[in-house]
């Protein structure tokens, strides 16, 4: 699939016809730039309106196109992210089951959705409003998905982070903890390189530590987890003395019910995340098709509007889409210019040489024909 297309219209001379011009273009491309895919871009006769309305619309076309293209790219990137996280093979994006590049190269105007007798401004505003609604919906859905993902990531960080921050419930067994009327067991986080210091000093940090009560339960890349048993009344003093020696005492409550609740919470969040991910991915597939279809209708309006402003009335032009390789671009530009007629080409060349008119709808490249780029990616 080509990632970049040119939407182009060429003026039809009064002595010629769109079909004759199409044949000449096909012949020139096949002889001089045979690696360039070329297709008719079938635009119906739309309602022209007044010159003032066309000029006003033309001023907004580039801005609207950038907005619509931006939403299209946002959804596409979201699809790629979701497919990568899900381990799904990247699928071909479609419009009503048709691959997007085929939809573009075989474009057919949807009269039911966009009646050709509607004013051009009304069609453009309708497309813009529809895309804006989809973008708002995307923001809400992505926010919901990211919220659940953030909650799950926070829990996973506690499960898999360093001993200084992680949840200790799956590392400490009930038999590791002594809790009685007079005795309690504390959990100490000791730097991996301070374990000898801990073992040689913990019994003397306060007066009421049970000798040889410290046992190592777990060790990661940074810290080791030790137990220490002492009298209840000495617990606060021991915490203070341990902190002075850079030993961290972690609060811990051995509660099977709490651990089960956390496990259930983790399972629910995991299921919710997968549900949100699947739902968001399916929505993105559908919405990308809707956005792309609307975008191609917008491009048709843009070609029509700029062609009328460029070539005048009555509408008489050939509209095409083509995808030249980088090495063929100059040759294809030359071919297109050669089919524009001498007067039109000379006029635009002189304007460009003198600083250029900048083209309609904010285009920066002035050619003697209407041309703009459609970036699929």
PDB file of C-alpha atoms in Angstrom, residues 59-300:
ATOM      1  CA  UNK A  59      -9.461  29.997   3.164  1.00  0.00           C
ATOM      2  CA  UNK A  60     -10.625  27.304   5.618  1.00  0.00           C
ATOM      3  CA  UNK A  61      -9.859  24.188   3.587  1.00  0.00           C
ATOM      4  CA  UNK A  62      -6.218  23.685   4.564  1.00  0.00           C
ATOM      5  CA  UNK A  63      -6.936  24.214   8.269  1.00  0.00           C
ATOM      6  CA  UNK A  64      -9.837  21.762   8.160  1.00  0.00           C
ATOM      7  CA  UNK A  65      -7.769  19.247   6.225  1.00  0.00           C
ATOM      8  CA  UNK A  66      -4.988  19.398   8.812  1.00  0.00           C
ATOM      9  CA  UNK A  67      -7.531  18.800  11.584  1.00  0.00           C
ATOM     10  CA  UNK A  68      -9.144  15.818   9.847  1.00  0.00           C
ATOM     11  CA  UNK A  69      -5.790  14.313   8.888  1.00  0.00           C
ATOM     12  CA  UNK A  70      -4.604  14.784  12.473  1.00  0.00           C
ATOM     13  CA  UNK A  71      -7.585  12.882  13.911  1.00  0.00           C
ATOM     14  CA  UNK A  72      -7.014  10.123  11.366  1.00  0.00           C
ATOM     15  CA  UNK A  73      -3.389   9.804  12.455  1.00  0.00           C
ATOM     16  CA  UNK A  74      -4.336   9.836  16.161  1.00  0.00           C
ATOM     17  CA  UNK A  75      -6.687   6.895  15.690  1.00  0.00           C
ATOM     18  CA  UNK A  76      -4.162   5.043  13.555  1.00  0.00           C
ATOM     19  CA  UNK A  77      -1.430   5.481  16.181  1.00  0.00           C
ATOM     20  CA  UNK A  78      -3.844   4.332  18.891  1.00  0.00           C
ATOM     21  CA  UNK A  79      -4.599   1.208  16.864  1.00  0.00           C
ATOM     22  CA  UNK A  80      -0.885   0.488  16.451  1.00  0.00           C
ATOM     23  CA  UNK A  81      -0.298   0.924  20.207  1.00  0.00           C
ATOM     24  CA  UNK A  82      -3.211  -1.346  21.140  1.00  0.00           C
ATOM     25  CA  UNK A  83      -2.219  -4.015  18.626  1.00  0.00           C
ATOM     26  CA  UNK A  84       1.365  -3.972  19.898  1.00  0.00           C
ATOM     27  CA  UNK A  85       0.296  -4.297  23.562  1.00  0.00           C
ATOM     28  CA  UNK A  86      -2.224  -7.026  22.714  1.00  0.00           C
ATOM     29  CA  UNK A  87       0.253  -8.946  20.569  1.00  0.00           C
ATOM     30  CA  UNK A  88      -2.197  -8.723  17.673  1.00  0.00           C
ATOM     31  CA  UNK A  89      -0.792  -8.869  14.162  1.00  0.00           C
ATOM     32  CA  UNK A  90      -1.233  -5.497  12.481  1.00  0.00           C
ATOM     33  CA  UNK A  91      -4.351  -5.689  10.350  1.00  0.00           C
ATOM     34  CA  UNK A  92      -5.227  -3.822   7.172  1.00  0.00           C
ATOM     35  CA  UNK A  93      -7.403  -0.823   8.001  1.00  0.00           C
ATOM     36  CA  UNK A  94     -10.641  -0.709   6.074  1.00  0.00           C
ATOM     37  CA  UNK A  95     -13.663   1.406   5.193  1.00  0.00           C
ATOM     38  CA  UNK A  96     -16.765  -0.811   5.183  1.00  0.00           C
ATOM     39  CA  UNK A  97     -14.539  -3.812   4.550  1.00  0.00           C
ATOM     40  CA  UNK A  98     -12.524  -2.153   1.771  1.00  0.00           C
ATOM     41  CA  UNK A  99      -8.801  -1.413   2.374  1.00  0.00           C
ATOM     42  CA  UNK A 100      -8.265   2.330   2.772  1.00  0.00           C
ATOM     43  CA  UNK A 101      -5.971   2.631  -0.238  1.00  0.00           C
ATOM     44  CA  UNK A 102      -8.556   0.856  -2.406  1.00  0.00           C
ATOM     45  CA  UNK A 103     -11.271   3.127  -1.032  1.00  0.00           C
ATOM     46  CA  UNK A 104      -9.229   6.151  -2.099  1.00  0.00           C
ATOM     47  CA  UNK A 105      -8.285   4.861  -5.537  1.00  0.00           C
ATOM     48  CA  UNK A 106     -11.839   3.679  -6.250  1.00  0.00           C
ATOM     49  CA  UNK A 107     -13.587   6.557  -4.544  1.00  0.00           C
ATOM     50  CA  UNK A 108     -17.348   6.864  -5.035  1.00  0.00           C
ATOM     51  CA  UNK A 109     -19.270   9.828  -3.637  1.00  0.00           C
ATOM     52  CA  UNK A 110     -21.883   8.912  -0.996  1.00  0.00           C
ATOM     53  CA  UNK A 111     -24.937  10.845  -2.184  1.00  0.00           C
ATOM     54  CA  UNK A 112     -27.102   9.627   0.722  1.00  0.00           C
ATOM     55  CA  UNK A 113     -24.667  10.962   3.314  1.00  0.00           C
ATOM     56  CA  UNK A 114     -23.604  14.121   1.486  1.00  0.00           C
ATOM     57  CA  UNK A 115     -26.253  15.267  -1.043  1.00  0.00           C
ATOM     58  CA  UNK A 116     -24.531  16.944  -3.976  1.00  0.00           C
ATOM     59  CA  UNK A 117     -27.122  19.749  -3.987  1.00  0.00           C
ATOM     60  CA  UNK A 118     -26.092  20.805  -0.473  1.00  0.00           C
ATOM     61  CA  UNK A 119     -23.945  23.956  -0.264  1.00  0.00           C
ATOM     62  CA  UNK A 120     -20.234  23.161  -0.125  1.00  0.00           C
ATOM     63  CA  UNK A 121     -19.916  24.950   3.218  1.00  0.00           C
ATOM     64  CA  UNK A 122     -22.669  22.752   4.644  1.00  0.00           C
ATOM     65  CA  UNK A 123     -20.869  19.586   3.491  1.00  0.00           C
ATOM     66  CA  UNK A 124     -17.535  20.733   4.929  1.00  0.00           C
ATOM     67  CA  UNK A 125     -19.114  21.788   8.233  1.00  0.00           C
ATOM     68  CA  UNK A 126     -20.914  18.438   8.456  1.00  0.00           C
ATOM     69  CA  UNK A 127     -17.669  16.544   7.928  1.00  0.00           C
ATOM     70  CA  UNK A 128     -15.803  18.751  10.408  1.00  0.00           C
ATOM     71  CA  UNK A 129     -18.517  18.318  13.047  1.00  0.00           C
ATOM     72  CA  UNK A 130     -18.574  14.539  12.628  1.00  0.00           C
ATOM     73  CA  UNK A 131     -14.787  14.287  12.954  1.00  0.00           C
ATOM     74  CA  UNK A 132     -14.779  16.594  16.005  1.00  0.00           C
ATOM     75  CA  UNK A 133     -17.352  14.329  17.696  1.00  0.00           C
ATOM     76  CA  UNK A 134     -15.240  11.252  16.967  1.00  0.00           C
ATOM     77  CA  UNK A 135     -12.155  13.001  18.359  1.00  0.00           C
ATOM     78  CA  UNK A 136     -14.020  13.877  21.578  1.00  0.00           C
ATOM     79  CA  UNK A 137     -15.205  10.281  21.875  1.00  0.00           C
ATOM     80  CA  UNK A 138     -11.641   9.063  21.327  1.00  0.00           C
ATOM     81  CA  UNK A 139     -10.360  11.267  24.163  1.00  0.00           C
ATOM     82  CA  UNK A 140     -12.994   9.912  26.586  1.00  0.00           C
ATOM     83  CA  UNK A 141     -12.388   6.264  25.665  1.00  0.00           C
ATOM     84  CA  UNK A 142      -8.600   6.578  25.801  1.00  0.00           C
ATOM     85  CA  UNK A 143      -8.840   8.335  29.187  1.00  0.00           C
ATOM     86  CA  UNK A 144     -10.964   5.474  30.570  1.00  0.00           C
ATOM     87  CA  UNK A 145      -8.520   2.888  29.235  1.00  0.00           C
ATOM     88  CA  UNK A 146      -5.466   4.753  30.539  1.00  0.00           C
ATOM     89  CA  UNK A 147      -7.084   5.171  33.970  1.00  0.00           C
ATOM     90  CA  UNK A 148      -7.532   1.412  34.374  1.00  0.00           C
ATOM     91  CA  UNK A 149      -4.050   0.790  32.967  1.00  0.00           C
ATOM     92  CA  UNK A 150      -2.556   3.278  35.456  1.00  0.00           C
ATOM     93  CA  UNK A 151      -4.295   1.566  38.376  1.00  0.00           C
ATOM     94  CA  UNK A 152      -3.036  -1.826  37.235  1.00  0.00           C
ATOM     95  CA  UNK A 153       0.488  -0.507  36.656  1.00  0.00           C
ATOM     96  CA  UNK A 154       0.505   0.981  40.159  1.00  0.00           C
ATOM     97  CA  UNK A 155      -0.412  -2.392  41.656  1.00  0.00           C
ATOM     98  CA  UNK A 156       2.146  -4.196  39.494  1.00  0.00           C
ATOM     99  CA  UNK A 157       4.826  -1.755  40.571  1.00  0.00           C
ATOM    100  CA  UNK A 158       4.001  -2.589  44.167  1.00  0.00           C
ATOM    101  CA  UNK A 159       4.126  -6.290  43.312  1.00  0.00           C
ATOM    102  CA  UNK A 160       7.363  -6.142  41.333  1.00  0.00           C
ATOM    103  CA  UNK A 161       9.169  -3.022  42.566  1.00  0.00           C
ATOM    104  CA  UNK A 162      12.039  -2.922  45.012  1.00  0.00           C
ATOM    105  CA  UNK A 163      11.496  -4.066  48.586  1.00  0.00           C
ATOM    106  CA  UNK A 164      11.422  -0.435  49.670  1.00  0.00           C
ATOM    107  CA  UNK A 165       8.058   0.107  47.967  1.00  0.00           C
ATOM    108  CA  UNK A 166       6.539  -3.187  46.859  1.00  0.00           C
ATOM    109  CA  UNK A 167       3.695  -5.096  48.464  1.00  0.00           C
ATOM    110  CA  UNK A 168       5.159  -7.611  50.894  1.00  0.00           C
ATOM    111  CA  UNK A 169       2.071  -9.781  51.383  1.00  0.00           C
ATOM    112  CA  UNK A 170       3.180 -12.425  48.885  1.00  0.00           C
ATOM    113  CA  UNK A 171       6.662 -12.645  50.461  1.00  0.00           C
ATOM    114  CA  UNK A 172       5.693 -13.027  54.102  1.00  0.00           C
ATOM    115  CA  UNK A 173       4.037 -16.216  55.335  1.00  0.00           C
ATOM    116  CA  UNK A 174       1.876 -16.372  58.492  1.00  0.00           C
ATOM    117  CA  UNK A 175       4.505 -18.506  60.278  1.00  0.00           C
ATOM    118  CA  UNK A 176       7.082 -15.728  59.744  1.00  0.00           C
ATOM    119  CA  UNK A 177       5.136 -13.358  61.991  1.00  0.00           C
ATOM    120  CA  UNK A 178       4.833 -13.654  65.767  1.00  0.00           C
ATOM    121  CA  UNK A 179       2.056 -11.640  67.334  1.00  0.00           C
ATOM    122  CA  UNK A 180       1.178 -12.103  70.973  1.00  0.00           C
ATOM    123  CA  UNK A 181       0.304 -10.100  74.060  1.00  0.00           C
ATOM    124  CA  UNK A 182       3.952  -9.197  74.643  1.00  0.00           C
ATOM    125  CA  UNK A 183       5.834  -9.938  71.409  1.00  0.00           C
ATOM    126  CA  UNK A 184       5.670  -8.581  67.860  1.00  0.00           C
ATOM    127  CA  UNK A 185       7.584  -9.160  64.643  1.00  0.00           C
ATOM    128  CA  UNK A 186       8.782  -6.250  62.540  1.00  0.00           C
ATOM    129  CA  UNK A 187       9.990  -6.332  58.915  1.00  0.00           C
ATOM    130  CA  UNK A 188      13.265  -4.607  58.141  1.00  0.00           C
ATOM    131  CA  UNK A 189      14.431  -3.517  54.682  1.00  0.00           C
ATOM    132  CA  UNK A 190      18.225  -3.662  54.629  1.00  0.00           C
ATOM    133  CA  UNK A 191      20.507  -2.523  51.858  1.00  0.00           C
ATOM    134  CA  UNK A 192      21.978  -5.501  50.045  1.00  0.00           C
ATOM    135  CA  UNK A 193      25.445  -4.354  51.030  1.00  0.00           C
ATOM    136  CA  UNK A 194      24.557  -3.667  54.690  1.00  0.00           C
ATOM    137  CA  UNK A 195      23.388  -7.138  55.662  1.00  0.00           C
ATOM    138  CA  UNK A 196      26.460  -7.914  57.758  1.00  0.00           C
ATOM    139  CA  UNK A 197      25.944  -4.651  59.602  1.00  0.00           C
ATOM    140  CA  UNK A 198      22.309  -5.555  60.249  1.00  0.00           C
ATOM    141  CA  UNK A 199      23.077  -9.052  61.526  1.00  0.00           C
ATOM    142  CA  UNK A 200      25.791  -7.787  63.849  1.00  0.00           C
ATOM    143  CA  UNK A 201      23.833  -4.841  65.237  1.00  0.00           C
ATOM    144  CA  UNK A 202      20.075  -5.509  65.327  1.00  0.00           C
ATOM    145  CA  UNK A 203      20.135  -7.273  68.713  1.00  0.00           C
ATOM    146  CA  UNK A 204      21.763  -4.240  70.334  1.00  0.00           C
ATOM    147  CA  UNK A 205      19.625  -1.485  68.797  1.00  0.00           C
ATOM    148  CA  UNK A 206      17.348  -1.632  71.872  1.00  0.00           C
ATOM    149  CA  UNK A 207      17.179  -3.640  75.096  1.00  0.00           C
ATOM    150  CA  UNK A 208      14.202  -5.880  74.346  1.00  0.00           C
ATOM    151  CA  UNK A 209      15.068  -7.653  71.081  1.00  0.00           C
ATOM    152  CA  UNK A 210      14.779 -11.446  71.022  1.00  0.00           C
ATOM    153  CA  UNK A 211      18.271 -12.799  70.328  1.00  0.00           C
ATOM    154  CA  UNK A 212      18.840 -14.554  66.999  1.00  0.00           C
ATOM    155  CA  UNK A 213      15.258 -13.748  65.967  1.00  0.00           C
ATOM    156  CA  UNK A 214      16.143 -12.140  62.629  1.00  0.00           C
ATOM    157  CA  UNK A 215      15.548 -14.248  59.522  1.00  0.00           C
ATOM    158  CA  UNK A 216      16.037 -13.287  55.864  1.00  0.00           C
ATOM    159  CA  UNK A 217      12.872 -13.851  53.846  1.00  0.00           C
ATOM    160  CA  UNK A 218      13.761 -12.389  50.447  1.00  0.00           C
ATOM    161  CA  UNK A 219      16.445 -10.486  48.534  1.00  0.00           C
ATOM    162  CA  UNK A 220      16.275  -8.416  45.320  1.00  0.00           C
ATOM    163  CA  UNK A 221      18.890  -6.425  43.424  1.00  0.00           C
ATOM    164  CA  UNK A 222      18.931  -3.632  46.013  1.00  0.00           C
ATOM    165  CA  UNK A 223      17.573  -4.804  49.354  1.00  0.00           C
ATOM    166  CA  UNK A 224      17.044  -7.782  51.644  1.00  0.00           C
ATOM    167  CA  UNK A 225      13.935  -8.415  53.740  1.00  0.00           C
ATOM    168  CA  UNK A 226      14.531  -9.483  57.345  1.00  0.00           C
ATOM    169  CA  UNK A 227      12.249 -10.220  60.276  1.00  0.00           C
ATOM    170  CA  UNK A 228      13.065  -9.233  63.858  1.00  0.00           C
ATOM    171  CA  UNK A 229      11.077 -10.125  66.974  1.00  0.00           C
ATOM    172  CA  UNK A 230      10.941  -7.934  70.075  1.00  0.00           C
ATOM    173  CA  UNK A 231       8.694  -6.801  72.884  1.00  0.00           C
ATOM    174  CA  UNK A 232       5.682  -4.733  71.878  1.00  0.00           C
ATOM    175  CA  UNK A 233       6.594  -1.866  74.173  1.00  0.00           C
ATOM    176  CA  UNK A 234       9.966  -1.476  72.466  1.00  0.00           C
ATOM    177  CA  UNK A 235       8.692  -1.393  68.849  1.00  0.00           C
ATOM    178  CA  UNK A 236       8.585   2.393  68.399  1.00  0.00           C
ATOM    179  CA  UNK A 237      12.033   2.835  69.933  1.00  0.00           C
ATOM    180  CA  UNK A 238      13.421   0.104  67.684  1.00  0.00           C
ATOM    181  CA  UNK A 239      11.999   1.835  64.583  1.00  0.00           C
ATOM    182  CA  UNK A 240      13.780   5.054  65.566  1.00  0.00           C
ATOM    183  CA  UNK A 241      17.119   3.365  66.235  1.00  0.00           C
ATOM    184  CA  UNK A 242      16.893   1.340  63.016  1.00  0.00           C
ATOM    185  CA  UNK A 243      16.191   4.475  60.966  1.00  0.00           C
ATOM    186  CA  UNK A 244      19.316   6.102  62.458  1.00  0.00           C
ATOM    187  CA  UNK A 245      21.327   3.164  61.074  1.00  0.00           C
ATOM    188  CA  UNK A 246      19.608   3.460  57.632  1.00  0.00           C
ATOM    189  CA  UNK A 247      17.495   0.361  58.173  1.00  0.00           C
ATOM    190  CA  UNK A 248      13.876   0.821  57.023  1.00  0.00           C
ATOM    191  CA  UNK A 249      11.098  -0.777  59.074  1.00  0.00           C
ATOM    192  CA  UNK A 250       8.092  -1.513  56.869  1.00  0.00           C
ATOM    193  CA  UNK A 251       4.569  -1.525  58.293  1.00  0.00           C
ATOM    194  CA  UNK A 252       2.909  -4.861  57.648  1.00  0.00           C
ATOM    195  CA  UNK A 253      -0.347  -6.431  58.709  1.00  0.00           C
ATOM    196  CA  UNK A 254      -0.788 -10.150  58.152  1.00  0.00           C
ATOM    197  CA  UNK A 255      -4.427 -10.375  57.142  1.00  0.00           C
ATOM    198  CA  UNK A 256      -5.513 -13.204  54.813  1.00  0.00           C
ATOM    199  CA  UNK A 257      -8.753 -11.384  54.021  1.00  0.00           C
ATOM    200  CA  UNK A 258      -6.865  -8.272  52.957  1.00  0.00           C
ATOM    201  CA  UNK A 259      -4.542 -10.321  50.784  1.00  0.00           C
ATOM    202  CA  UNK A 260      -7.496 -12.063  49.130  1.00  0.00           C
ATOM    203  CA  UNK A 261      -9.150  -8.701  48.503  1.00  0.00           C
ATOM    204  CA  UNK A 262      -6.005  -7.395  46.840  1.00  0.00           C
ATOM    205  CA  UNK A 263      -5.789 -10.520  44.708  1.00  0.00           C
ATOM    206  CA  UNK A 264      -9.393 -10.115  43.594  1.00  0.00           C
ATOM    207  CA  UNK A 265      -8.809  -6.427  42.871  1.00  0.00           C
ATOM    208  CA  UNK A 266      -5.810  -7.295  40.703  1.00  0.00           C
ATOM    209  CA  UNK A 267      -7.787  -9.940  38.797  1.00  0.00           C
ATOM    210  CA  UNK A 268     -10.694  -7.548  38.242  1.00  0.00           C
ATOM    211  CA  UNK A 269      -8.436  -4.755  36.984  1.00  0.00           C
ATOM    212  CA  UNK A 270      -6.690  -7.181  34.639  1.00  0.00           C
ATOM    213  CA  UNK A 271     -10.041  -8.293  33.218  1.00  0.00           C
ATOM    214  CA  UNK A 272     -11.284  -4.693  32.993  1.00  0.00           C
ATOM    215  CA  UNK A 273      -8.134  -3.610  31.165  1.00  0.00           C
ATOM    216  CA  UNK A 274      -8.469  -6.391  28.604  1.00  0.00           C
ATOM    217  CA  UNK A 275     -12.139  -5.524  28.124  1.00  0.00           C
ATOM    218  CA  UNK A 276     -11.366  -1.806  27.665  1.00  0.00           C
ATOM    219  CA  UNK A 277      -8.494  -2.622  25.309  1.00  0.00           C
ATOM    220  CA  UNK A 278     -10.607  -4.903  23.131  1.00  0.00           C
ATOM    221  CA  UNK A 279     -13.521  -2.453  23.084  1.00  0.00           C
ATOM    222  CA  UNK A 280     -11.271   0.517  22.292  1.00  0.00           C
ATOM    223  CA  UNK A 281      -9.509  -1.372  19.502  1.00  0.00           C
ATOM    224  CA  UNK A 282     -12.790  -2.337  17.830  1.00  0.00           C
ATOM    225  CA  UNK A 283     -14.053   1.235  18.186  1.00  0.00           C
ATOM    226  CA  UNK A 284     -10.844   2.551  16.614  1.00  0.00           C
ATOM    227  CA  UNK A 285     -11.159   0.183  13.665  1.00  0.00           C
ATOM    228  CA  UNK A 286     -14.711   1.366  13.003  1.00  0.00           C
ATOM    229  CA  UNK A 287     -14.024   5.042  13.669  1.00  0.00           C
ATOM    230  CA  UNK A 288     -10.920   5.079  11.491  1.00  0.00           C
ATOM    231  CA  UNK A 289     -13.079   3.885   8.596  1.00  0.00           C
ATOM    232  CA  UNK A 290     -15.627   6.624   9.274  1.00  0.00           C
ATOM    233  CA  UNK A 291     -12.949   9.312   9.528  1.00  0.00           C
ATOM    234  CA  UNK A 292     -11.180   8.134   6.398  1.00  0.00           C
ATOM    235  CA  UNK A 293     -14.397   8.056   4.378  1.00  0.00           C
ATOM    236  CA  UNK A 294     -15.279  11.578   5.536  1.00  0.00           C
ATOM    237  CA  UNK A 295     -11.735  12.732   4.786  1.00  0.00           C
ATOM    238  CA  UNK A 296     -11.903  11.480   1.192  1.00  0.00           C
ATOM    239  CA  UNK A 297     -15.226  13.289   0.680  1.00  0.00           C
ATOM    240  CA  UNK A 298     -13.574  16.397   2.099  1.00  0.00           C
ATOM    241  CA  UNK A 299     -10.670  15.977  -0.333  1.00  0.00           C
ATOM    242  CA  UNK A 300     -13.165  15.748  -3.183  1.00  0.00           C
TER     243      UNK A 300
END
